[in-house]
Amino acid sequence: MNSITDTNNFDHLIACSDCDMLLNRAEVPAGHSLICPRCGKTISRRNSDSILKTLALSIAGLLLYLPAILLPLMTMKSFGFSDSANILESVLNFYRNEYFLVSFMVLVSAVVFPLLLLTSIFVISFQLYRQRYSSYLPRLFRTYLHLEEWAMIEVYLLGILVTIIKMGASAEIFYHTGIFCFTGLVLLTLTITSIIDKEDFWEAIGHKGKKKPGEPASHRRPGHGMPGTAAGQGLILCHICHKLSPTALEGKRCPRCNEKLHTRKPFSISRTWALLLTSAIFLAPANLLPIMRVDFMGVPDRSTIIDGIIYFFRHDAYLIGLIIFTASVLVPVFKIIGIIILLLSNPLCDVHVLRQKARMFRFISFIGRWSMLDIFVIALLTVLVDFGFFTSIHVAPAATYFCIVVASTMFAVITFDPRIIWDKCSIKETVTTDRITRIVS
Ligand SMILES: [Zn+2]
Ligand SMILES: [Zn+2]
């Protein structure tokens, strides 16, 4: 029997990026997702007119961007003093206080990356809509996919809400246009990331218009599964654009998106351990040292993350206390323990355990960004509460350690290759059908 790698055209095949299972590419109707039958990962989400919708949303997002970042969000009034804040100012304040790493993290995640994300997806969708297939498009779309992980404006929006609730009892708050523009910007960005049909974009970029975007490819067959993995069949799945290539291209560039091809992420286990160790070491000073300093009539009062949480519980703000506790304490600890569990091999090869691990990996990837919440709240408070000698709020050393924990755990998730969970186990299940489900949104 001929191997499927005898031919160089693998467009009728698709592999799961989380477990490497190889499947015959099913025709997935618009409004439906293709779910991996082995690990439950959403392999693709199809949407009709994705390019046109993305173009319209990115234009609206770009129009809102400058007012959202530069206009004042709100003014806080207390004991005759008042101060207002905008997003950019909150970032610059960290810089002025010489918290360069914190300032850099907040600047890139809340200001620079959201702009680059909107600009890149606008250029790509505009070019594809005009059927101009410039040579830079694959590289630009690759950049967009990386930016999706690091742009965190929705976390900043939650930070604004927490600040409002935190200060609402002790100060009068007046809202300005900036907060509405920023909320609009967050909603537009979230809509883009949820409706974008990545497969549609890659097909349009890769085929350079030979096939109309969104149109079913003629060589596709109705979906039915194929036991085995991409690696087992001599194929490499590009982890950026999900194109399959023969293993002969190991270490070379993906013909579609130019990313370096590897059957498994290189040094995945050792790199992930190193990053986990880094985050575990910095977790102690991040939690034990003060993260914020409140100066009242010249008397400084330093508080740690835990002190901040206790403050909310003492003032009956249980929900906010719980949110901060989850984002700042539970999430980093859960991520570190969770990735350690994933790294430990599973000699039993129980398919249910493997599926649980795959689910845990997806959950860890999703929650990582929410740890930045407390940093964003402090960013806003330092600008909003700056009433000179009377009272002012300042950032304290734990913020730097906390940012190192967030960044290193996020990098640990990126360097971890979830396919190694399945590699040592040969699962003796034969999958006969792909699972196509309607997108619930
Ligand atoms: Zn899978
Ligand atoms: Zn690729």
Short mmCIF file of C-alpha atoms and ligand atoms in Angstrom, two decimals:
data_model
loop_
_atom_site.label_atom_id
_atom_site.label_comp_id
_atom_site.label_asym_id
_atom_site.label_seq_id
_atom_site.Cartn_x
_atom_site.Cartn_y
_atom_site.Cartn_z
CA MET A 1 0.00 0.00 0.00
CA ASN A 2 1.37 3.41 -0.95
CA SER A 3 2.04 5.83 1.86
CA ILE A 4 0.01 8.99 1.80
CA THR A 5 3.29 10.93 1.69
CA ASP A 6 4.00 9.65 -1.82
CA THR A 7 2.21 12.68 -3.11
CA ASN A 8 3.21 16.23 -2.30
CA ASN A 9 -0.34 17.49 -2.18
CA PHE A 10 -1.69 17.13 1.34
CA ASP A 11 -4.48 19.65 0.96
CA HIS A 12 -7.10 16.93 1.44
CA LEU A 13 -5.66 16.25 4.91
CA ILE A 14 -5.72 18.20 8.13
CA ALA A 15 -4.02 17.57 11.48
CA CYS A 16 -4.93 18.65 14.99
CA SER A 17 -2.38 21.12 16.38
CA ASP A 18 -2.89 19.81 19.95
CA CYS A 19 -2.68 16.03 19.43
CA ASP A 20 -1.35 15.66 15.84
CA MET A 21 -4.25 13.41 14.81
CA LEU A 22 -4.51 13.24 11.03
CA LEU A 23 -7.91 13.56 9.42
CA ASN A 24 -9.37 13.74 5.99
CA ARG A 25 -10.37 17.35 5.60
CA ALA A 26 -14.11 17.57 5.98
CA GLU A 27 -16.24 20.17 4.29
CA VAL A 28 -17.29 22.35 7.21
CA PRO A 29 -20.26 24.61 6.46
CA ALA A 30 -20.14 28.28 7.46
CA GLY A 31 -21.21 28.82 11.07
CA HIS A 32 -19.77 25.47 12.13
CA SER A 33 -16.55 24.34 13.78
CA LEU A 34 -14.44 21.27 13.13
CA ILE A 35 -13.61 19.60 16.44
CA CYS A 36 -10.78 17.09 16.83
CA PRO A 37 -12.43 13.75 17.69
CA ARG A 38 -9.45 12.69 19.78
CA CYS A 39 -8.65 15.68 22.04
CA GLY A 40 -11.64 17.99 21.51
CA LYS A 41 -9.60 20.91 20.10
CA THR A 42 -11.43 23.24 17.70
CA ILE A 43 -9.39 22.70 14.55
CA SER A 44 -11.20 25.31 12.49
CA ARG A 45 -14.16 27.67 12.77
CA ARG A 46 -15.84 28.56 9.52
CA ASN A 47 -17.60 31.85 9.00
CA SER A 48 -19.20 33.28 5.92
CA ASP A 49 -17.81 36.53 4.44
CA SER A 50 -15.10 36.51 7.09
CA ILE A 51 -12.74 38.74 5.07
CA LEU A 52 -15.32 41.45 4.41
CA LYS A 53 -16.63 41.39 8.02
CA THR A 54 -13.06 41.55 9.39
CA LEU A 55 -12.26 44.48 7.09
CA ALA A 56 -15.33 46.45 8.27
CA LEU A 57 -14.62 45.74 11.96
CA SER A 58 -10.93 46.62 11.68
CA ILE A 59 -11.75 49.99 10.05
CA ALA A 60 -14.19 50.76 12.90
CA GLY A 61 -11.56 49.64 15.44
CA LEU A 62 -8.85 51.85 13.93
CA LEU A 63 -11.20 54.86 13.96
CA LEU A 64 -11.85 54.31 17.67
CA TYR A 65 -8.24 53.60 18.59
CA LEU A 66 -6.81 57.10 19.10
CA PRO A 67 -9.77 58.50 21.09
CA ALA A 68 -9.83 55.30 23.19
CA ILE A 69 -6.14 55.56 24.11
CA LEU A 70 -5.75 59.35 24.37
CA LEU A 71 -9.06 60.74 25.66
CA PRO A 72 -9.62 60.82 29.44
CA LEU A 73 -11.47 57.74 30.71
CA MET A 74 -12.75 59.23 33.95
CA THR A 75 -12.14 61.82 36.64
CA MET A 76 -11.99 60.97 40.31
CA LYS A 77 -12.99 63.59 42.86
CA SER A 78 -12.26 63.25 46.56
CA PHE A 79 -11.90 65.81 49.41
CA GLY A 80 -11.88 68.66 46.89
CA PHE A 81 -9.10 67.10 44.81
CA SER A 82 -9.69 65.71 41.33
CA ASP A 83 -7.62 63.81 38.81
CA SER A 84 -8.38 62.20 35.47
CA ALA A 85 -6.64 59.38 33.62
CA ASN A 86 -6.25 58.05 30.12
CA ILE A 87 -4.70 54.76 29.02
CA LEU A 88 -1.43 56.20 27.72
CA GLU A 89 -0.84 58.29 30.83
CA SER A 90 -1.28 55.24 33.06
CA VAL A 91 1.55 53.53 31.16
CA LEU A 92 3.85 56.57 31.19
CA ASN A 93 3.44 56.88 34.95
CA PHE A 94 5.17 53.52 35.48
CA TYR A 95 7.99 54.74 33.24
CA ARG A 96 8.36 57.99 35.19
CA ASN A 97 8.63 55.96 38.41
CA GLU A 98 11.40 53.90 36.79
CA TYR A 99 9.39 50.67 36.68
CA PHE A 100 10.64 50.00 33.16
CA LEU A 101 9.66 46.34 32.84
CA VAL A 102 6.13 46.94 34.16
CA SER A 103 5.81 49.99 31.92
CA PHE A 104 6.97 47.97 28.91
CA MET A 105 4.54 45.09 29.63
CA VAL A 106 1.57 47.44 30.04
CA LEU A 107 2.60 49.54 27.02
CA VAL A 108 2.87 46.59 24.64
CA SER A 109 -0.14 44.61 25.92
CA ALA A 110 -2.60 47.51 26.25
CA VAL A 111 -1.40 50.10 23.72
CA VAL A 112 1.07 48.92 21.06
CA PHE A 113 -0.07 45.35 20.30
CA PRO A 114 -3.80 46.23 20.02
CA LEU A 115 -2.85 48.89 17.44
CA LEU A 116 -0.56 46.52 15.52
CA LEU A 117 -3.26 43.82 15.68
CA LEU A 118 -5.89 46.11 14.16
CA THR A 119 -3.50 47.59 11.57
CA SER A 120 -2.20 44.20 10.43
CA ILE A 121 -5.63 42.62 10.08
CA PHE A 122 -6.93 45.74 8.30
CA VAL A 123 -4.08 45.59 5.72
CA ILE A 124 -4.51 41.82 5.21
CA SER A 125 -8.31 41.87 4.83
CA PHE A 126 -8.15 44.99 2.62
CA GLN A 127 -5.58 43.38 0.30
CA LEU A 128 -7.49 40.09 0.15
CA TYR A 129 -10.77 41.91 -0.48
CA ARG A 130 -9.13 43.73 -3.40
CA GLN A 131 -7.64 40.39 -4.49
CA ARG A 132 -4.09 41.73 -4.19
CA TYR A 133 -1.86 38.90 -3.01
CA SER A 134 1.31 40.73 -1.96
CA SER A 135 4.32 38.69 -0.89
CA TYR A 136 4.30 40.19 2.63
CA LEU A 137 0.79 38.91 3.47
CA PRO A 138 1.84 35.47 4.88
CA ARG A 139 4.39 37.13 7.19
CA LEU A 140 1.89 39.79 8.25
CA PHE A 141 -0.85 37.25 9.03
CA ARG A 142 1.67 35.22 11.03
CA THR A 143 2.43 38.39 13.04
CA TYR A 144 -1.30 38.97 13.56
CA LEU A 145 -1.69 35.46 15.02
CA HIS A 146 1.14 36.11 17.51
CA LEU A 147 -0.40 39.47 18.45
CA GLU A 148 -3.71 37.78 19.30
CA GLU A 149 -1.95 36.15 22.28
CA TRP A 150 -0.29 39.29 23.62
CA ALA A 151 -2.83 42.09 23.07
CA MET A 152 -4.82 42.29 26.32
CA ILE A 153 -7.18 45.23 26.12
CA GLU A 154 -10.13 43.19 27.39
CA VAL A 155 -8.14 42.57 30.61
CA TYR A 156 -7.54 46.33 30.85
CA LEU A 157 -11.29 46.92 30.52
CA LEU A 158 -11.89 44.59 33.47
CA GLY A 159 -9.16 46.55 35.29
CA ILE A 160 -11.15 49.76 34.70
CA LEU A 161 -14.29 48.12 36.14
CA VAL A 162 -12.40 46.90 39.21
CA THR A 163 -10.95 50.41 39.73
CA ILE A 164 -14.42 51.96 39.50
CA ILE A 165 -15.81 49.55 42.09
CA LYS A 166 -12.72 49.92 44.31
CA MET A 167 -12.83 53.72 44.35
CA GLY A 168 -16.61 54.15 44.00
CA ALA A 169 -17.19 54.15 47.77
CA SER A 170 -14.55 56.75 48.67
CA ALA A 171 -14.60 59.10 45.66
CA GLU A 172 -16.95 60.63 43.14
CA ILE A 173 -16.32 59.32 39.62
CA PHE A 174 -17.16 61.19 36.40
CA TYR A 175 -17.01 59.29 33.12
CA HIS A 176 -15.67 60.75 29.87
CA THR A 177 -15.82 59.88 26.15
CA GLY A 178 -12.58 57.86 26.42
CA ILE A 179 -14.20 55.08 28.44
CA PHE A 180 -16.97 54.58 25.86
CA CYS A 181 -14.46 54.61 22.97
CA PHE A 182 -12.26 52.13 24.86
CA THR A 183 -15.22 49.80 25.56
CA GLY A 184 -16.13 49.98 21.85
CA LEU A 185 -12.54 49.22 20.88
CA VAL A 186 -12.47 46.15 23.17
CA LEU A 187 -15.79 44.86 21.79
CA LEU A 188 -14.63 45.32 18.17
CA THR A 189 -11.30 43.58 18.82
CA LEU A 190 -13.02 40.67 20.57
CA THR A 191 -15.50 40.35 17.69
CA ILE A 192 -12.66 40.27 15.14
CA THR A 193 -10.82 37.50 16.99
CA SER A 194 -14.01 35.45 17.33
CA ILE A 195 -15.34 35.78 13.75
CA ILE A 196 -12.06 35.59 11.83
CA ASP A 197 -11.97 32.42 9.73
CA LYS A 198 -8.23 31.70 9.80
CA GLU A 199 -8.54 28.84 7.34
CA ASP A 200 -10.30 31.12 4.89
CA PHE A 201 -7.54 33.73 5.22
CA TRP A 202 -4.74 31.17 4.80
CA GLU A 203 -6.44 29.64 1.80
CA ALA A 204 -6.85 33.06 0.18
CA ILE A 205 -3.21 33.99 0.97
CA GLY A 206 -1.79 30.59 0.01
CA HIS A 207 -3.73 30.10 -3.21
CA LYS A 208 -3.21 33.72 -4.25
CA GLY A 209 -6.77 34.03 -5.43
CA LYS A 210 -6.79 30.91 -7.63
CA LYS A 211 -9.67 29.81 -5.45
CA LYS A 212 -12.25 32.34 -4.39
CA PRO A 213 -11.96 32.80 -0.59
CA GLY A 214 -14.61 30.81 1.23
CA GLU A 215 -15.45 28.67 -1.78
CA PRO A 216 -15.27 24.92 -1.15
CA ALA A 217 -12.13 23.33 -2.62
CA SER A 218 -12.93 20.74 -5.28
CA HIS A 219 -10.46 18.16 -3.97
CA ARG A 220 -12.06 18.00 -0.55
CA ARG A 221 -13.87 14.84 0.31
CA PRO A 222 -16.62 14.33 2.84
CA GLY A 223 -15.08 14.02 6.28
CA HIS A 224 -14.14 10.67 7.65
CA GLY A 225 -11.29 10.11 10.01
CA MET A 226 -7.97 8.46 9.43
CA PRO A 227 -6.25 6.72 12.30
CA GLY A 228 -2.71 7.85 12.96
CA THR A 229 -0.90 11.09 13.39
CA ALA A 230 0.74 13.54 11.02
CA ALA A 231 4.19 12.64 12.41
CA GLY A 232 3.38 8.92 12.08
CA GLN A 233 2.60 9.45 8.40
CA GLY A 234 5.77 11.42 7.70
CA LEU A 235 4.14 14.84 7.82
CA ILE A 236 4.86 18.04 9.72
CA LEU A 237 2.05 20.34 10.76
CA CYS A 238 3.01 24.02 10.60
CA HIS A 239 1.97 25.31 14.02
CA ILE A 240 1.15 28.76 12.64
CA CYS A 241 -0.82 28.21 9.41
CA HIS A 242 -1.59 24.47 9.93
CA LYS A 243 -0.40 23.47 6.47
CA LEU A 244 1.00 19.93 6.21
CA SER A 245 4.43 19.39 4.66
CA PRO A 246 6.63 16.29 4.26
CA THR A 247 9.15 15.66 7.08
CA ALA A 248 11.93 16.27 4.53
CA LEU A 249 11.26 19.97 5.22
CA GLU A 250 12.14 19.63 8.95
CA GLY A 251 14.01 22.77 10.03
CA LYS A 252 13.16 24.53 6.76
CA ARG A 253 10.53 27.20 6.15
CA CYS A 254 6.80 26.51 5.69
CA PRO A 255 5.97 27.05 2.01
CA ARG A 256 2.81 28.98 2.95
CA CYS A 257 3.64 31.18 5.96
CA ASN A 258 7.46 31.00 6.12
CA GLU A 259 7.50 29.78 9.75
CA LYS A 260 10.25 27.29 10.62
CA LEU A 261 8.89 23.73 10.44
CA HIS A 262 9.41 21.26 13.27
CA THR A 263 7.65 17.94 13.86
CA ARG A 264 7.64 18.96 17.55
CA LYS A 265 8.62 22.31 19.04
CA PRO A 266 12.42 22.11 19.60
CA PHE A 267 13.60 21.63 23.22
CA SER A 268 9.97 22.02 24.26
CA ILE A 269 10.26 20.13 27.57
CA SER A 270 13.55 21.70 28.78
CA ARG A 271 12.51 25.22 27.76
CA THR A 272 9.13 24.84 29.47
CA TRP A 273 10.79 23.55 32.68
CA ALA A 274 13.24 26.50 32.63
CA LEU A 275 10.41 29.02 32.23
CA LEU A 276 8.35 27.32 34.96
CA LEU A 277 11.32 27.43 37.33
CA THR A 278 11.75 31.15 36.59
CA SER A 279 8.08 31.85 37.32
CA ALA A 280 8.11 29.72 40.50
CA ILE A 281 11.17 31.62 41.81
CA PHE A 282 9.65 35.05 41.15
CA LEU A 283 6.23 34.03 42.47
CA ALA A 284 7.46 34.39 46.08
CA PRO A 285 8.64 38.07 45.89
CA ALA A 286 5.61 38.86 43.69
CA ASN A 287 3.29 37.79 46.51
CA LEU A 288 5.31 38.65 49.61
CA LEU A 289 6.66 42.09 48.70
CA PRO A 290 4.39 45.15 48.51
CA ILE A 291 2.86 45.77 45.08
CA MET A 292 1.30 49.15 45.91
CA ARG A 293 2.06 52.08 48.25
CA VAL A 294 -0.59 54.53 49.43
CA ASP A 295 0.81 57.79 50.86
CA PHE A 296 -1.72 59.52 53.13
CA MET A 297 -0.63 62.88 54.62
CA GLY A 298 2.98 61.90 54.03
CA VAL A 299 2.63 58.51 55.78
CA PRO A 300 3.30 55.56 53.43
CA ASP A 301 1.19 52.41 53.69
CA ARG A 302 2.52 49.48 51.65
CA SER A 303 0.30 46.58 50.66
CA THR A 304 0.89 43.20 49.06
CA ILE A 305 -1.47 41.47 46.61
CA ILE A 306 -3.00 39.53 49.52
CA ASP A 307 -3.50 42.76 51.55
CA GLY A 308 -5.41 44.19 48.58
CA ILE A 309 -7.66 41.12 48.45
CA ILE A 310 -8.30 41.25 52.23
CA TYR A 311 -9.24 44.94 51.83
CA PHE A 312 -12.03 44.01 49.38
CA PHE A 313 -13.36 41.24 51.63
CA ARG A 314 -13.34 43.58 54.68
CA HIS A 315 -15.34 46.13 52.71
CA ASP A 316 -17.89 43.51 51.59
CA ALA A 317 -16.75 43.74 47.94
CA TYR A 318 -16.62 39.93 47.72
CA LEU A 319 -16.96 39.67 43.94
CA ILE A 320 -14.04 42.02 43.22
CA GLY A 321 -11.99 40.36 45.97
CA LEU A 322 -12.67 37.01 44.37
CA ILE A 323 -11.82 38.29 40.86
CA ILE A 324 -8.47 39.76 42.02
CA PHE A 325 -7.72 36.62 44.07
CA THR A 326 -8.43 34.42 41.05
CA ALA A 327 -6.44 36.55 38.57
CA SER A 328 -3.45 37.37 40.78
CA VAL A 329 -3.04 34.32 43.02
CA LEU A 330 -4.98 31.32 41.71
CA VAL A 331 -4.21 31.71 37.99
CA PRO A 332 -0.37 31.92 38.25
CA VAL A 333 -0.24 29.05 40.78
CA PHE A 334 -2.71 26.94 38.77
CA LYS A 335 -0.70 27.58 35.59
CA ILE A 336 2.59 26.48 37.16
CA ILE A 337 1.10 23.34 38.76
CA GLY A 338 -0.98 22.61 35.64
CA ILE A 339 1.99 22.74 33.26
CA ILE A 340 4.03 20.54 35.63
CA ILE A 341 1.21 17.95 35.49
CA LEU A 342 1.25 18.19 31.68
CA LEU A 343 5.04 17.73 31.58
CA LEU A 344 4.92 14.61 33.73
CA SER A 345 4.45 11.57 31.52
CA ASN A 346 1.41 9.40 31.84
CA PRO A 347 2.41 5.72 31.81
CA LEU A 348 -1.20 4.52 31.89
CA CYS A 349 -2.04 6.10 28.53
CA ASP A 350 -5.66 6.30 29.61
CA VAL A 351 -7.46 8.15 26.84
CA HIS A 352 -9.73 9.95 29.34
CA VAL A 353 -6.71 11.24 31.29
CA LEU A 354 -5.07 12.38 28.02
CA ARG A 355 -8.25 14.20 27.03
CA GLN A 356 -8.43 15.87 30.44
CA LYS A 357 -4.81 17.00 30.04
CA ALA A 358 -5.55 18.39 26.57
CA ARG A 359 -8.53 20.28 28.03
CA MET A 360 -6.37 21.58 30.87
CA PHE A 361 -3.75 22.84 28.39
CA ARG A 362 -6.40 24.79 26.48
CA PHE A 363 -7.74 26.24 29.73
CA ILE A 364 -4.24 27.28 30.86
CA SER A 365 -3.63 28.98 27.48
CA PHE A 366 -6.90 30.89 27.86
CA ILE A 367 -6.50 32.13 31.44
CA GLY A 368 -2.86 33.29 31.32
CA ARG A 369 -3.49 36.85 30.16
CA TRP A 370 -6.00 37.59 32.97
CA SER A 371 -3.18 37.68 35.55
CA MET A 372 -2.27 41.17 34.30
CA LEU A 373 -5.49 42.48 35.88
CA ASP A 374 -3.95 43.75 39.13
CA ILE A 375 -1.13 45.54 37.27
CA PHE A 376 -3.68 47.36 35.09
CA VAL A 377 -5.69 48.38 38.19
CA ILE A 378 -2.53 49.81 39.80
CA ALA A 379 -1.65 51.59 36.51
CA LEU A 380 -5.00 53.42 36.65
CA LEU A 381 -4.93 54.12 40.40
CA THR A 382 -1.47 55.73 40.30
CA VAL A 383 -2.80 58.30 37.82
CA LEU A 384 -6.30 58.74 39.28
CA VAL A 385 -5.21 59.12 42.89
CA ASP A 386 -2.40 61.65 42.77
CA PHE A 387 -3.53 64.42 45.12
CA GLY A 388 -0.04 65.58 46.13
CA PHE A 389 0.76 65.53 49.88
CA PHE A 390 -2.84 64.69 50.79
CA THR A 391 -2.93 61.25 49.25
CA SER A 392 -1.30 59.43 46.35
CA ILE A 393 -0.91 55.85 45.12
CA HIS A 394 2.39 54.45 43.85
CA VAL A 395 3.56 51.19 42.36
CA ALA A 396 5.89 49.05 44.53
CA PRO A 397 8.62 46.44 43.72
CA ALA A 398 6.39 43.32 43.59
CA ALA A 399 4.87 44.66 40.34
CA THR A 400 8.13 43.94 38.47
CA TYR A 401 8.33 40.38 39.86
CA PHE A 402 4.67 39.85 39.09
CA CYS A 403 5.19 40.87 35.46
CA ILE A 404 8.09 38.39 35.20
CA VAL A 405 5.77 35.62 36.53
CA VAL A 406 3.02 36.50 34.01
CA ALA A 407 5.44 36.71 31.06
CA SER A 408 7.35 33.52 31.91
CA THR A 409 4.17 31.45 32.42
CA MET A 410 2.79 32.77 29.11
CA PHE A 411 6.07 31.84 27.36
CA ALA A 412 5.94 28.41 29.09
CA VAL A 413 2.53 27.78 27.47
CA ILE A 414 3.93 28.86 24.09
CA THR A 415 7.04 26.64 24.30
CA PHE A 416 5.08 23.62 25.56
CA ASP A 417 4.09 21.31 22.72
CA PRO A 418 0.77 19.66 23.69
CA ARG A 419 1.36 16.88 21.15
CA ILE A 420 3.97 15.34 23.47
CA ILE A 421 1.12 14.44 25.84
CA TRP A 422 -0.06 11.93 23.23
CA ASP A 423 3.29 10.92 21.72
CA LYS A 424 4.20 8.07 24.07
CA CYS A 425 0.74 6.53 23.88
CA SER A 426 -0.53 4.70 20.87
CA ILE A 427 -4.26 5.07 21.22
CA LYS A 428 -6.04 2.10 19.76
CA GLU A 429 -9.20 3.88 18.84
CA THR A 430 -10.32 4.18 15.28
CA VAL A 431 -12.12 7.37 14.62
CA THR A 432 -14.66 7.17 11.89
CA THR A 433 -16.17 10.60 11.78
CA ASP A 434 -15.05 14.16 12.28
CA ARG A 435 -17.07 16.09 14.76
CA ILE A 436 -18.61 19.17 13.22
CA THR A 437 -20.56 21.36 15.54
CA ARG A 438 -22.41 24.58 15.13
CA ILE A 439 -20.53 27.57 16.56
CA VAL A 440 -22.25 28.66 19.70
CA SER A 441 -21.54 32.33 20.27
ZN ZN B 1 -6.64 16.73 18.68
ZN ZN B 2 2.90 27.64 7.83
#
